[in-house]
PDB file of C-alpha atoms in Angstrom:
ATOM      1  CA  UNK A 356     144.468  22.807-139.219  1.00  0.00           C
ATOM      2  CA  UNK A 357     141.011  24.279-138.671  1.00  0.00           C
ATOM      3  CA  UNK A 358     141.828  27.284-136.442  1.00  0.00           C
ATOM      4  CA  UNK A 359     138.182  28.097-135.607  1.00  0.00           C
ATOM      5  CA  UNK A 360     137.510  24.514-134.567  1.00  0.00           C
ATOM      6  CA  UNK A 361     140.656  24.519-132.404  1.00  0.00           C
ATOM      7  CA  UNK A 362     139.590  27.755-130.694  1.00  0.00           C
ATOM      8  CA  UNK A 363     136.078  26.364-130.091  1.00  0.00           C
ATOM      9  CA  UNK A 364     137.452  23.163-128.527  1.00  0.00           C
ATOM     10  CA  UNK A 365     137.937  24.812-125.106  1.00  0.00           C
ATOM     11  CA  UNK A 366     141.591  23.889-124.961  1.00  0.00           C
ATOM     12  CA  UNK A 367     142.678  27.525-124.874  1.00  0.00           C
ATOM     13  CA  UNK A 368     140.613  28.182-121.726  1.00  0.00           C
ATOM     14  CA  UNK A 369     142.248  25.176-120.059  1.00  0.00           C
ATOM     15  CA  UNK A 370     145.656  26.476-121.155  1.00  0.00           C
ATOM     16  CA  UNK A 371     145.031  29.870-119.551  1.00  0.00           C
ATOM     17  CA  UNK A 372     143.764  28.174-116.402  1.00  0.00           C
ATOM     18  CA  UNK A 373     146.932  26.075-116.209  1.00  0.00           C
ATOM     19  CA  UNK A 374     145.016  22.801-116.475  1.00  0.00           C
ATOM     20  CA  UNK A 375     146.859  21.232-119.416  1.00  0.00           C
ATOM     21  CA  UNK A 376     149.777  18.827-119.396  1.00  0.00           C
ATOM     22  CA  UNK A 377     153.287  19.914-120.404  1.00  0.00           C
ATOM     23  CA  UNK A 378     152.876  18.387-123.877  1.00  0.00           C
ATOM     24  CA  UNK A 379     149.517  20.128-124.382  1.00  0.00           C
ATOM     25  CA  UNK A 380     150.984  23.458-123.236  1.00  0.00           C
ATOM     26  CA  UNK A 381     153.766  23.077-125.811  1.00  0.00           C
ATOM     27  CA  UNK A 382     151.185  22.375-128.496  1.00  0.00           C
ATOM     28  CA  UNK A 383     149.140  25.492-127.650  1.00  0.00           C
ATOM     29  CA  UNK A 384     152.265  27.665-127.540  1.00  0.00           C
ATOM     30  CA  UNK A 385     153.364  26.280-130.893  1.00  0.00           C
ATOM     31  CA  UNK A 386     149.999  27.066-132.507  1.00  0.00           C
ATOM     32  CA  UNK A 387     149.945  30.515-130.862  1.00  0.00           C
ATOM     33  CA  UNK A 388     153.207  31.341-132.626  1.00  0.00           C
ATOM     34  CA  UNK A 389     151.992  29.906-135.896  1.00  0.00           C
ATOM     35  CA  UNK A 390     148.441  31.342-135.921  1.00  0.00           C
ATOM     36  CA  UNK A 391     147.806  34.982-134.793  1.00  0.00           C
ATOM     37  CA  UNK A 392     144.083  34.197-134.315  1.00  0.00           C
ATOM     38  CA  UNK A 393     144.928  31.663-131.599  1.00  0.00           C
ATOM     39  CA  UNK A 394     147.311  34.050-129.864  1.00  0.00           C
ATOM     40  CA  UNK A 395     144.660  36.798-129.941  1.00  0.00           C
ATOM     41  CA  UNK A 396     142.084  34.433-128.444  1.00  0.00           C
ATOM     42  CA  UNK A 397     144.485  33.496-125.616  1.00  0.00           C
ATOM     43  CA  UNK A 398     145.027  37.166-124.829  1.00  0.00           C
ATOM     44  CA  UNK A 399     141.268  37.803-124.869  1.00  0.00           C
ATOM     45  CA  UNK A 400     140.673  34.929-122.422  1.00  0.00           C
ATOM     46  CA  UNK A 401     143.420  36.278-120.146  1.00  0.00           C
ATOM     47  CA  UNK A 402     141.837  39.752-120.147  1.00  0.00           C
ATOM     48  CA  UNK A 403     138.408  38.315-119.352  1.00  0.00           C
ATOM     49  CA  UNK A 404     139.750  36.313-116.383  1.00  0.00           C
ATOM     50  CA  UNK A 405     141.584  39.336-115.039  1.00  0.00           C
ATOM     51  CA  UNK A 406     138.418  41.426-115.313  1.00  0.00           C
ATOM     52  CA  UNK A 407     136.393  38.810-113.434  1.00  0.00           C
ATOM     53  CA  UNK A 408     139.107  38.498-110.806  1.00  0.00           C
ATOM     54  CA  UNK A 409     139.198  42.254-110.236  1.00  0.00           C
ATOM     55  CA  UNK A 410     135.404  42.442-109.837  1.00  0.00           C
ATOM     56  CA  UNK A 411     135.217  39.446-107.480  1.00  0.00           C
ATOM     57  CA  UNK A 412     138.042  40.510-105.178  1.00  0.00           C
ATOM     58  CA  UNK A 413     137.468  44.129-104.111  1.00  0.00           C
ATOM     59  CA  UNK A 414     139.764  43.799-101.096  1.00  0.00           C
ATOM     60  CA  UNK A 415     142.824  42.625-103.081  1.00  0.00           C
ATOM     61  CA  UNK A 416     145.601  45.239-102.659  1.00  0.00           C
ATOM     62  CA  UNK A 417     146.203  47.351-105.740  1.00  0.00           C
ATOM     63  CA  UNK A 418     149.769  46.053-106.083  1.00  0.00           C
ATOM     64  CA  UNK A 419     148.800  42.422-105.348  1.00  0.00           C
ATOM     65  CA  UNK A 420     149.044  41.202-108.944  1.00  0.00           C
ATOM     66  CA  UNK A 421     152.312  43.059-109.457  1.00  0.00           C
ATOM     67  CA  UNK A 422     153.807  41.242-106.448  1.00  0.00           C
ATOM     68  CA  UNK A 423     152.627  37.863-107.756  1.00  0.00           C
ATOM     69  CA  UNK A 424     154.024  38.658-111.185  1.00  0.00           C
ATOM     70  CA  UNK A 425     157.368  39.608-109.647  1.00  0.00           C
ATOM     71  CA  UNK A 426     157.538  36.270-107.821  1.00  0.00           C
ATOM     72  CA  UNK A 427     156.574  34.344-110.958  1.00  0.00           C
ATOM     73  CA  UNK A 428     159.269  36.172-112.930  1.00  0.00           C
ATOM     74  CA  UNK A 429     161.831  34.594-110.597  1.00  0.00           C
ATOM     75  CA  UNK A 430     160.999  31.212-112.178  1.00  0.00           C
ATOM     76  CA  UNK A 431     162.878  30.318-115.347  1.00  0.00           C
ATOM     77  CA  UNK A 432     160.166  30.464-118.007  1.00  0.00           C
ATOM     78  CA  UNK A 433     159.696  28.217-120.952  1.00  0.00           C
ATOM     79  CA  UNK A 434     160.379  30.233-124.118  1.00  0.00           C
ATOM     80  CA  UNK A 435     159.251  28.595-127.339  1.00  0.00           C
ATOM     81  CA  UNK A 436     161.910  28.267-129.996  1.00  0.00           C
ATOM     82  CA  UNK A 437     161.790  31.052-132.493  1.00  0.00           C
ATOM     83  CA  UNK A 438     160.432  33.726-130.144  1.00  0.00           C
ATOM     84  CA  UNK A 439     162.344  36.659-128.696  1.00  0.00           C
ATOM     85  CA  UNK A 440     161.107  35.945-125.163  1.00  0.00           C
ATOM     86  CA  UNK A 441     159.958  39.539-124.715  1.00  0.00           C
ATOM     87  CA  UNK A 442     156.750  39.670-122.680  1.00  0.00           C
ATOM     88  CA  UNK A 443     156.579  35.890-122.315  1.00  0.00           C
ATOM     89  CA  UNK A 444     158.741  35.327-119.215  1.00  0.00           C
ATOM     90  CA  UNK A 445     155.634  35.040-117.083  1.00  0.00           C
ATOM     91  CA  UNK A 446     152.888  34.736-119.661  1.00  0.00           C
ATOM     92  CA  UNK A 447     152.813  30.939-119.528  1.00  0.00           C
ATOM     93  CA  UNK A 448     151.985  31.183-115.845  1.00  0.00           C
ATOM     94  CA  UNK A 449     149.268  33.801-116.206  1.00  0.00           C
ATOM     95  CA  UNK A 450     146.487  31.211-116.092  1.00  0.00           C
ATOM     96  CA  UNK A 451     147.757  29.855-112.770  1.00  0.00           C
ATOM     97  CA  UNK A 452     148.037  33.354-111.275  1.00  0.00           C
ATOM     98  CA  UNK A 453     144.575  34.323-112.477  1.00  0.00           C
ATOM     99  CA  UNK A 454     143.139  31.138-110.979  1.00  0.00           C
ATOM    100  CA  UNK A 455     144.757  31.928-107.627  1.00  0.00           C
ATOM    101  CA  UNK A 456     143.403  35.463-107.677  1.00  0.00           C
ATOM    102  CA  UNK A 457     139.946  34.245-108.611  1.00  0.00           C
ATOM    103  CA  UNK A 458     140.015  31.679-105.795  1.00  0.00           C
ATOM    104  CA  UNK A 459     141.041  34.386-103.306  1.00  0.00           C
ATOM    105  CA  UNK A 460     138.216  36.619-104.458  1.00  0.00           C
ATOM    106  CA  UNK A 461     135.609  33.866-104.320  1.00  0.00           C
ATOM    107  CA  UNK A 462     136.789  32.772-100.857  1.00  0.00           C
ATOM    108  CA  UNK A 463     136.501  36.347 -99.599  1.00  0.00           C
ATOM    109  CA  UNK A 464     132.985  36.627-101.035  1.00  0.00           C
ATOM    110  CA  UNK A 465     131.996  33.322 -99.390  1.00  0.00           C
ATOM    111  CA  UNK A 466     133.398  34.459 -96.020  1.00  0.00           C
ATOM    112  CA  UNK A 467     131.640  37.822 -96.174  1.00  0.00           C
ATOM    113  CA  UNK A 468     128.371  36.152 -97.172  1.00  0.00           C
ATOM    114  CA  UNK A 469     128.632  33.717 -94.241  1.00  0.00           C
ATOM    115  CA  UNK A 470     129.256  36.604 -91.834  1.00  0.00           C
ATOM    116  CA  UNK A 471     126.274  38.469 -93.241  1.00  0.00           C
ATOM    117  CA  UNK A 472     124.030  35.410 -92.876  1.00  0.00           C
ATOM    118  CA  UNK A 473     125.146  34.969 -89.252  1.00  0.00           C
ATOM    119  CA  UNK A 474     124.436  38.621 -88.502  1.00  0.00           C
ATOM    120  CA  UNK A 475     120.978  38.348 -90.082  1.00  0.00           C
ATOM    121  CA  UNK A 476     120.154  35.231 -88.026  1.00  0.00           C
ATOM    122  CA  UNK A 477     121.350  36.931 -84.808  1.00  0.00           C
ATOM    123  CA  UNK A 478     119.295  40.043 -85.595  1.00  0.00           C
ATOM    124  CA  UNK A 479     116.198  37.926 -86.247  1.00  0.00           C
ATOM    125  CA  UNK A 480     116.653  36.092 -82.933  1.00  0.00           C
ATOM    126  CA  UNK A 481     117.075  39.371 -81.053  1.00  0.00           C
ATOM    127  CA  UNK A 482     113.990  40.768 -82.795  1.00  0.00           C
ATOM    128  CA  UNK A 483     111.938  37.686 -81.851  1.00  0.00           C
ATOM    129  CA  UNK A 484     113.175  37.892 -78.256  1.00  0.00           C
ATOM    130  CA  UNK A 485     112.144  41.550 -78.018  1.00  0.00           C
ATOM    131  CA  UNK A 486     108.746  40.742 -79.511  1.00  0.00           C
ATOM    132  CA  UNK A 487     108.243  37.964 -76.942  1.00  0.00           C
ATOM    133  CA  UNK A 488     109.209  40.293 -74.096  1.00  0.00           C
ATOM    134  CA  UNK A 489     106.851  42.972 -75.418  1.00  0.00           C
ATOM    135  CA  UNK A 490     104.022  40.454 -75.728  1.00  0.00           C
ATOM    136  CA  UNK A 491     104.565  39.145 -72.178  1.00  0.00           C
ATOM    137  CA  UNK A 492     104.731  42.692 -70.831  1.00  0.00           C
ATOM    138  CA  UNK A 493     101.504  43.636 -72.600  1.00  0.00           C
ATOM    139  CA  UNK A 494      99.741  40.554 -71.223  1.00  0.00           C
ATOM    140  CA  UNK A 495     100.937  41.386 -67.700  1.00  0.00           C
ATOM    141  CA  UNK A 496      99.723  44.981 -68.024  1.00  0.00           C
ATOM    142  CA  UNK A 497      96.337  43.798 -69.280  1.00  0.00           C
ATOM    143  CA  UNK A 498      96.046  41.327 -66.392  1.00  0.00           C
ATOM    144  CA  UNK A 499      96.904  43.957 -63.772  1.00  0.00           C
ATOM    145  CA  UNK A 500      94.473  46.442 -65.273  1.00  0.00           C
ATOM    146  CA  UNK A 501      91.759  43.780 -65.125  1.00  0.00           C
ATOM    147  CA  UNK A 502      92.538  43.137 -61.436  1.00  0.00           C
ATOM    148  CA  UNK A 503      92.368  46.851 -60.653  1.00  0.00           C
ATOM    149  CA  UNK A 504      88.987  47.124 -62.350  1.00  0.00           C
ATOM    150  CA  UNK A 505      87.725  44.153 -60.333  1.00  0.00           C
ATOM    151  CA  UNK A 506      88.956  45.633 -57.046  1.00  0.00           C
ATOM    152  CA  UNK A 507      87.393  49.033 -57.786  1.00  0.00           C
ATOM    153  CA  UNK A 508      84.013  47.589 -58.761  1.00  0.00           C
ATOM    154  CA  UNK A 509      81.219  49.219 -56.738  1.00  0.00           C
ATOM    155  CA  UNK A 510      79.807  45.795 -55.862  1.00  0.00           C
ATOM    156  CA  UNK A 511      83.048  44.710 -54.143  1.00  0.00           C
ATOM    157  CA  UNK A 512      83.163  44.330 -50.372  1.00  0.00           C
ATOM    158  CA  UNK A 513      86.599  44.828 -48.814  1.00  0.00           C
ATOM    159  CA  UNK A 514      87.441  42.648 -45.788  1.00  0.00           C
ATOM    160  CA  UNK A 515      90.601  43.330 -43.799  1.00  0.00           C
ATOM    161  CA  UNK A 516      92.264  40.154 -42.472  1.00  0.00           C
ATOM    162  CA  UNK A 517      94.415  40.777 -39.409  1.00  0.00           C
ATOM    163  CA  UNK A 518      97.378  38.767 -38.113  1.00  0.00           C
ATOM    164  CA  UNK A 519      96.796  35.952 -35.608  1.00  0.00           C
ATOM    165  CA  UNK A 520      98.782  34.294 -32.804  1.00  0.00           C
ATOM    166  CA  UNK A 521     101.133  32.316 -35.070  1.00  0.00           C
ATOM    167  CA  UNK A 522     102.072  35.467 -37.021  1.00  0.00           C
ATOM    168  CA  UNK A 523     100.792  38.710 -35.458  1.00  0.00           C
ATOM    169  CA  UNK A 524     102.514  40.901 -38.053  1.00  0.00           C
ATOM    170  CA  UNK A 525     100.763  39.216 -40.982  1.00  0.00           C
ATOM    171  CA  UNK A 526      97.835  40.842 -42.779  1.00  0.00           C
ATOM    172  CA  UNK A 527      95.798  40.472 -45.978  1.00  0.00           C
ATOM    173  CA  UNK A 528      92.707  41.821 -47.724  1.00  0.00           C
ATOM    174  CA  UNK A 529      89.787  40.086 -49.411  1.00  0.00           C
ATOM    175  CA  UNK A 530      87.929  41.866 -52.236  1.00  0.00           C
ATOM    176  CA  UNK A 531      84.657  39.953 -52.476  1.00  0.00           C
ATOM    177  CA  UNK A 532      82.287  40.447 -55.394  1.00  0.00           C
ATOM    178  CA  UNK A 533      79.230  38.540 -54.280  1.00  0.00           C
ATOM    179  CA  UNK A 534      77.374  39.046 -57.573  1.00  0.00           C
ATOM    180  CA  UNK A 535      80.202  37.495 -59.593  1.00  0.00           C
ATOM    181  CA  UNK A 536      80.942  34.830 -56.926  1.00  0.00           C
ATOM    182  CA  UNK A 537      84.630  35.581 -56.788  1.00  0.00           C
ATOM    183  CA  UNK A 538      87.085  36.993 -54.286  1.00  0.00           C
ATOM    184  CA  UNK A 539      90.500  38.540 -54.873  1.00  0.00           C
ATOM    185  CA  UNK A 540      92.975  37.944 -52.051  1.00  0.00           C
ATOM    186  CA  UNK A 541      95.733  40.533 -51.594  1.00  0.00           C
ATOM    187  CA  UNK A 542      98.387  38.484 -49.741  1.00  0.00           C
ATOM    188  CA  UNK A 543     101.148  41.096 -49.789  1.00  0.00           C
ATOM    189  CA  UNK A 544     101.291  41.047 -45.987  1.00  0.00           C
ATOM    190  CA  UNK A 545     101.950  37.299 -45.711  1.00  0.00           C
ATOM    191  CA  UNK A 546     105.469  35.870 -45.401  1.00  0.00           C
ATOM    192  CA  UNK A 547     106.647  33.458 -48.071  1.00  0.00           C
ATOM    193  CA  UNK A 548     105.526  29.940 -47.066  1.00  0.00           C
ATOM    194  CA  UNK A 549     108.251  27.413 -46.212  1.00  0.00           C
ATOM    195  CA  UNK A 550     109.099  24.680 -48.702  1.00  0.00           C
ATOM    196  CA  UNK A 551     106.436  21.977 -48.848  1.00  0.00           C
ATOM    197  CA  UNK A 552     103.646  24.280 -47.603  1.00  0.00           C
ATOM    198  CA  UNK A 553     101.082  26.618 -49.140  1.00  0.00           C
ATOM    199  CA  UNK A 554      98.448  29.085 -47.994  1.00  0.00           C
ATOM    200  CA  UNK A 555      94.810  27.969 -48.088  1.00  0.00           C
ATOM    201  CA  UNK A 556      91.862  30.394 -48.022  1.00  0.00           C
ATOM    202  CA  UNK A 557      88.652  29.569 -46.127  1.00  0.00           C
ATOM    203  CA  UNK A 558      85.141  30.963 -46.316  1.00  0.00           C
ATOM    204  CA  UNK A 559      83.654  30.851 -42.803  1.00  0.00           C
ATOM    205  CA  UNK A 560      80.158  30.639 -41.331  1.00  0.00           C
ATOM    206  CA  UNK A 561      80.451  31.785 -37.726  1.00  0.00           C
ATOM    207  CA  UNK A 562      77.535  30.189 -35.892  1.00  0.00           C
ATOM    208  CA  UNK A 563      78.266  27.383 -35.803  1.00  0.00           C
ATOM    209  CA  UNK A 564      81.844  27.769 -37.116  1.00  0.00           C
ATOM    210  CA  UNK A 565      81.831  26.118 -40.542  1.00  0.00           C
ATOM    211  CA  UNK A 566      84.926  26.470 -42.773  1.00  0.00           C
ATOM    212  CA  UNK A 567      84.794  25.892 -46.527  1.00  0.00           C
ATOM    213  CA  UNK A 568      87.965  25.905 -48.631  1.00  0.00           C
ATOM    214  CA  UNK A 569      87.828  28.265 -51.619  1.00  0.00           C
ATOM    215  CA  UNK A 570      91.353  27.666 -52.928  1.00  0.00           C
ATOM    216  CA  UNK A 571      95.113  27.743 -52.517  1.00  0.00           C
ATOM    217  CA  UNK A 572      97.567  30.582 -53.018  1.00  0.00           C
ATOM    218  CA  UNK A 573      99.841  28.447 -55.215  1.00  0.00           C
ATOM    219  CA  UNK A 574     103.132  29.659 -56.731  1.00  0.00           C
ATOM    220  CA  UNK A 575     103.214  32.303 -54.014  1.00  0.00           C
ATOM    221  CA  UNK A 576     106.848  33.295 -54.575  1.00  0.00           C
ATOM    222  CA  UNK A 577     106.478  33.729 -58.348  1.00  0.00           C
ATOM    223  CA  UNK A 578     103.384  35.979 -58.218  1.00  0.00           C
ATOM    224  CA  UNK A 579     104.904  39.445 -57.799  1.00  0.00           C
ATOM    225  CA  UNK A 580     101.567  41.221 -57.277  1.00  0.00           C
ATOM    226  CA  UNK A 581     100.516  38.728 -54.557  1.00  0.00           C
ATOM    227  CA  UNK A 582      96.941  39.067 -55.893  1.00  0.00           C
ATOM    228  CA  UNK A 583      95.033  35.785 -56.255  1.00  0.00           C
ATOM    229  CA  UNK A 584      91.557  35.385 -57.773  1.00  0.00           C
ATOM    230  CA  UNK A 585      89.396  32.588 -56.292  1.00  0.00           C
ATOM    231  CA  UNK A 586      85.821  31.404 -56.803  1.00  0.00           C
ATOM    232  CA  UNK A 587      83.476  31.952 -53.842  1.00  0.00           C
ATOM    233  CA  UNK A 588      79.759  31.170 -54.138  1.00  0.00           C
ATOM    234  CA  UNK A 589      79.356  30.851 -50.350  1.00  0.00           C
ATOM    235  CA  UNK A 590      77.376  33.068 -47.994  1.00  0.00           C
ATOM    236  CA  UNK A 591      80.589  34.054 -46.281  1.00  0.00           C
ATOM    237  CA  UNK A 592      80.572  35.723 -42.894  1.00  0.00           C
ATOM    238  CA  UNK A 593      84.364  35.771 -42.543  1.00  0.00           C
ATOM    239  CA  UNK A 594      87.556  34.760 -44.342  1.00  0.00           C
ATOM    240  CA  UNK A 595      90.652  33.094 -42.933  1.00  0.00           C
ATOM    241  CA  UNK A 596      94.024  32.027 -44.316  1.00  0.00           C
ATOM    242  CA  UNK A 597      95.963  29.084 -42.891  1.00  0.00           C
ATOM    243  CA  UNK A 598      99.308  27.500 -43.705  1.00  0.00           C
ATOM    244  CA  UNK A 599      98.800  23.939 -44.956  1.00  0.00           C
ATOM    245  CA  UNK A 600     100.866  21.155 -46.554  1.00  0.00           C
ATOM    246  CA  UNK A 601     101.158  21.375 -50.345  1.00  0.00           C
ATOM    247  CA  UNK A 602      97.885  20.336 -51.939  1.00  0.00           C
ATOM    248  CA  UNK A 603      95.829  21.758 -49.090  1.00  0.00           C
ATOM    249  CA  UNK A 604      93.800  20.199 -46.288  1.00  0.00           C
ATOM    250  CA  UNK A 605      90.165  19.164 -45.881  1.00  0.00           C
ATOM    251  CA  UNK A 606      89.874  21.189 -42.680  1.00  0.00           C
ATOM    252  CA  UNK A 607      91.909  24.204 -41.556  1.00  0.00           C
ATOM    253  CA  UNK A 608      94.866  23.786 -39.223  1.00  0.00           C
ATOM    254  CA  UNK A 609      93.847  26.356 -36.614  1.00  0.00           C
ATOM    255  CA  UNK A 610      97.305  26.380 -35.034  1.00  0.00           C
ATOM    256  CA  UNK A 611      98.544  27.750 -38.388  1.00  0.00           C
ATOM    257  CA  UNK A 612      95.861  30.441 -38.804  1.00  0.00           C
ATOM    258  CA  UNK A 613      97.772  33.434 -40.160  1.00  0.00           C
ATOM    259  CA  UNK A 614      94.992  35.954 -40.846  1.00  0.00           C
ATOM    260  CA  UNK A 615      91.284  36.292 -40.085  1.00  0.00           C
ATOM    261  CA  UNK A 616      88.633  38.911 -40.813  1.00  0.00           C
ATOM    262  CA  UNK A 617      84.842  39.159 -40.575  1.00  0.00           C
ATOM    263  CA  UNK A 618      82.625  40.538 -43.326  1.00  0.00           C
ATOM    264  CA  UNK A 619      81.226  43.944 -42.362  1.00  0.00           C
ATOM    265  CA  UNK A 620      83.589  44.418 -39.397  1.00  0.00           C
TER     266      UNK A 620
END
């Protein structure tokens, strides 16, 4: 028999892995007794598998293989005729044991890798969430700073709007920049409008009384600053705020006039 060709066939690796039939196992054991080269190759394959198993399964208890060996030794081994049996009571099962150990190690590595991937994904989501919060916060700060600059502009006229009959305790302020044709309404002193209604701001000419709508204070509840910027290109003599149905009205509902204030008063 060509020993080198037999070794190169891959049958010895299958023998160690426990993948051969009973007849094929007998054949390999027979040749291992007859040819020292084959027996040495089997031992080398066994050592290599054990080394790989040890490296791949760092969490395997130090006495784990000893326990498995002890359990395997309880099985009546096959001892080839003509051998003393010494050291071979569990050797024929070494491939199976090594395969089990390797599978345990690989499963542990897969589990740890999955946990690590999950932790990385969670960390990335938390990082993105924090970045979004930071971005929103920065935008809000920039917006508020812009409003403050507009209010403090030297060209701004401040008009106090006092409460009226329907709501005497209400109040507001209008910061009118005539040059930029815009007015900022500070509606902090207005109660939250009931469902289905909104506040509407009017630019007024007093003689004769001529109201012109300059906008709605929409999303009142969600605007925490209660500062609303509206366009106003009118020659306003006064400003008023009324409560109107959602979408606003063409003319003010005077019975629902909440605040009113004259320019220069």
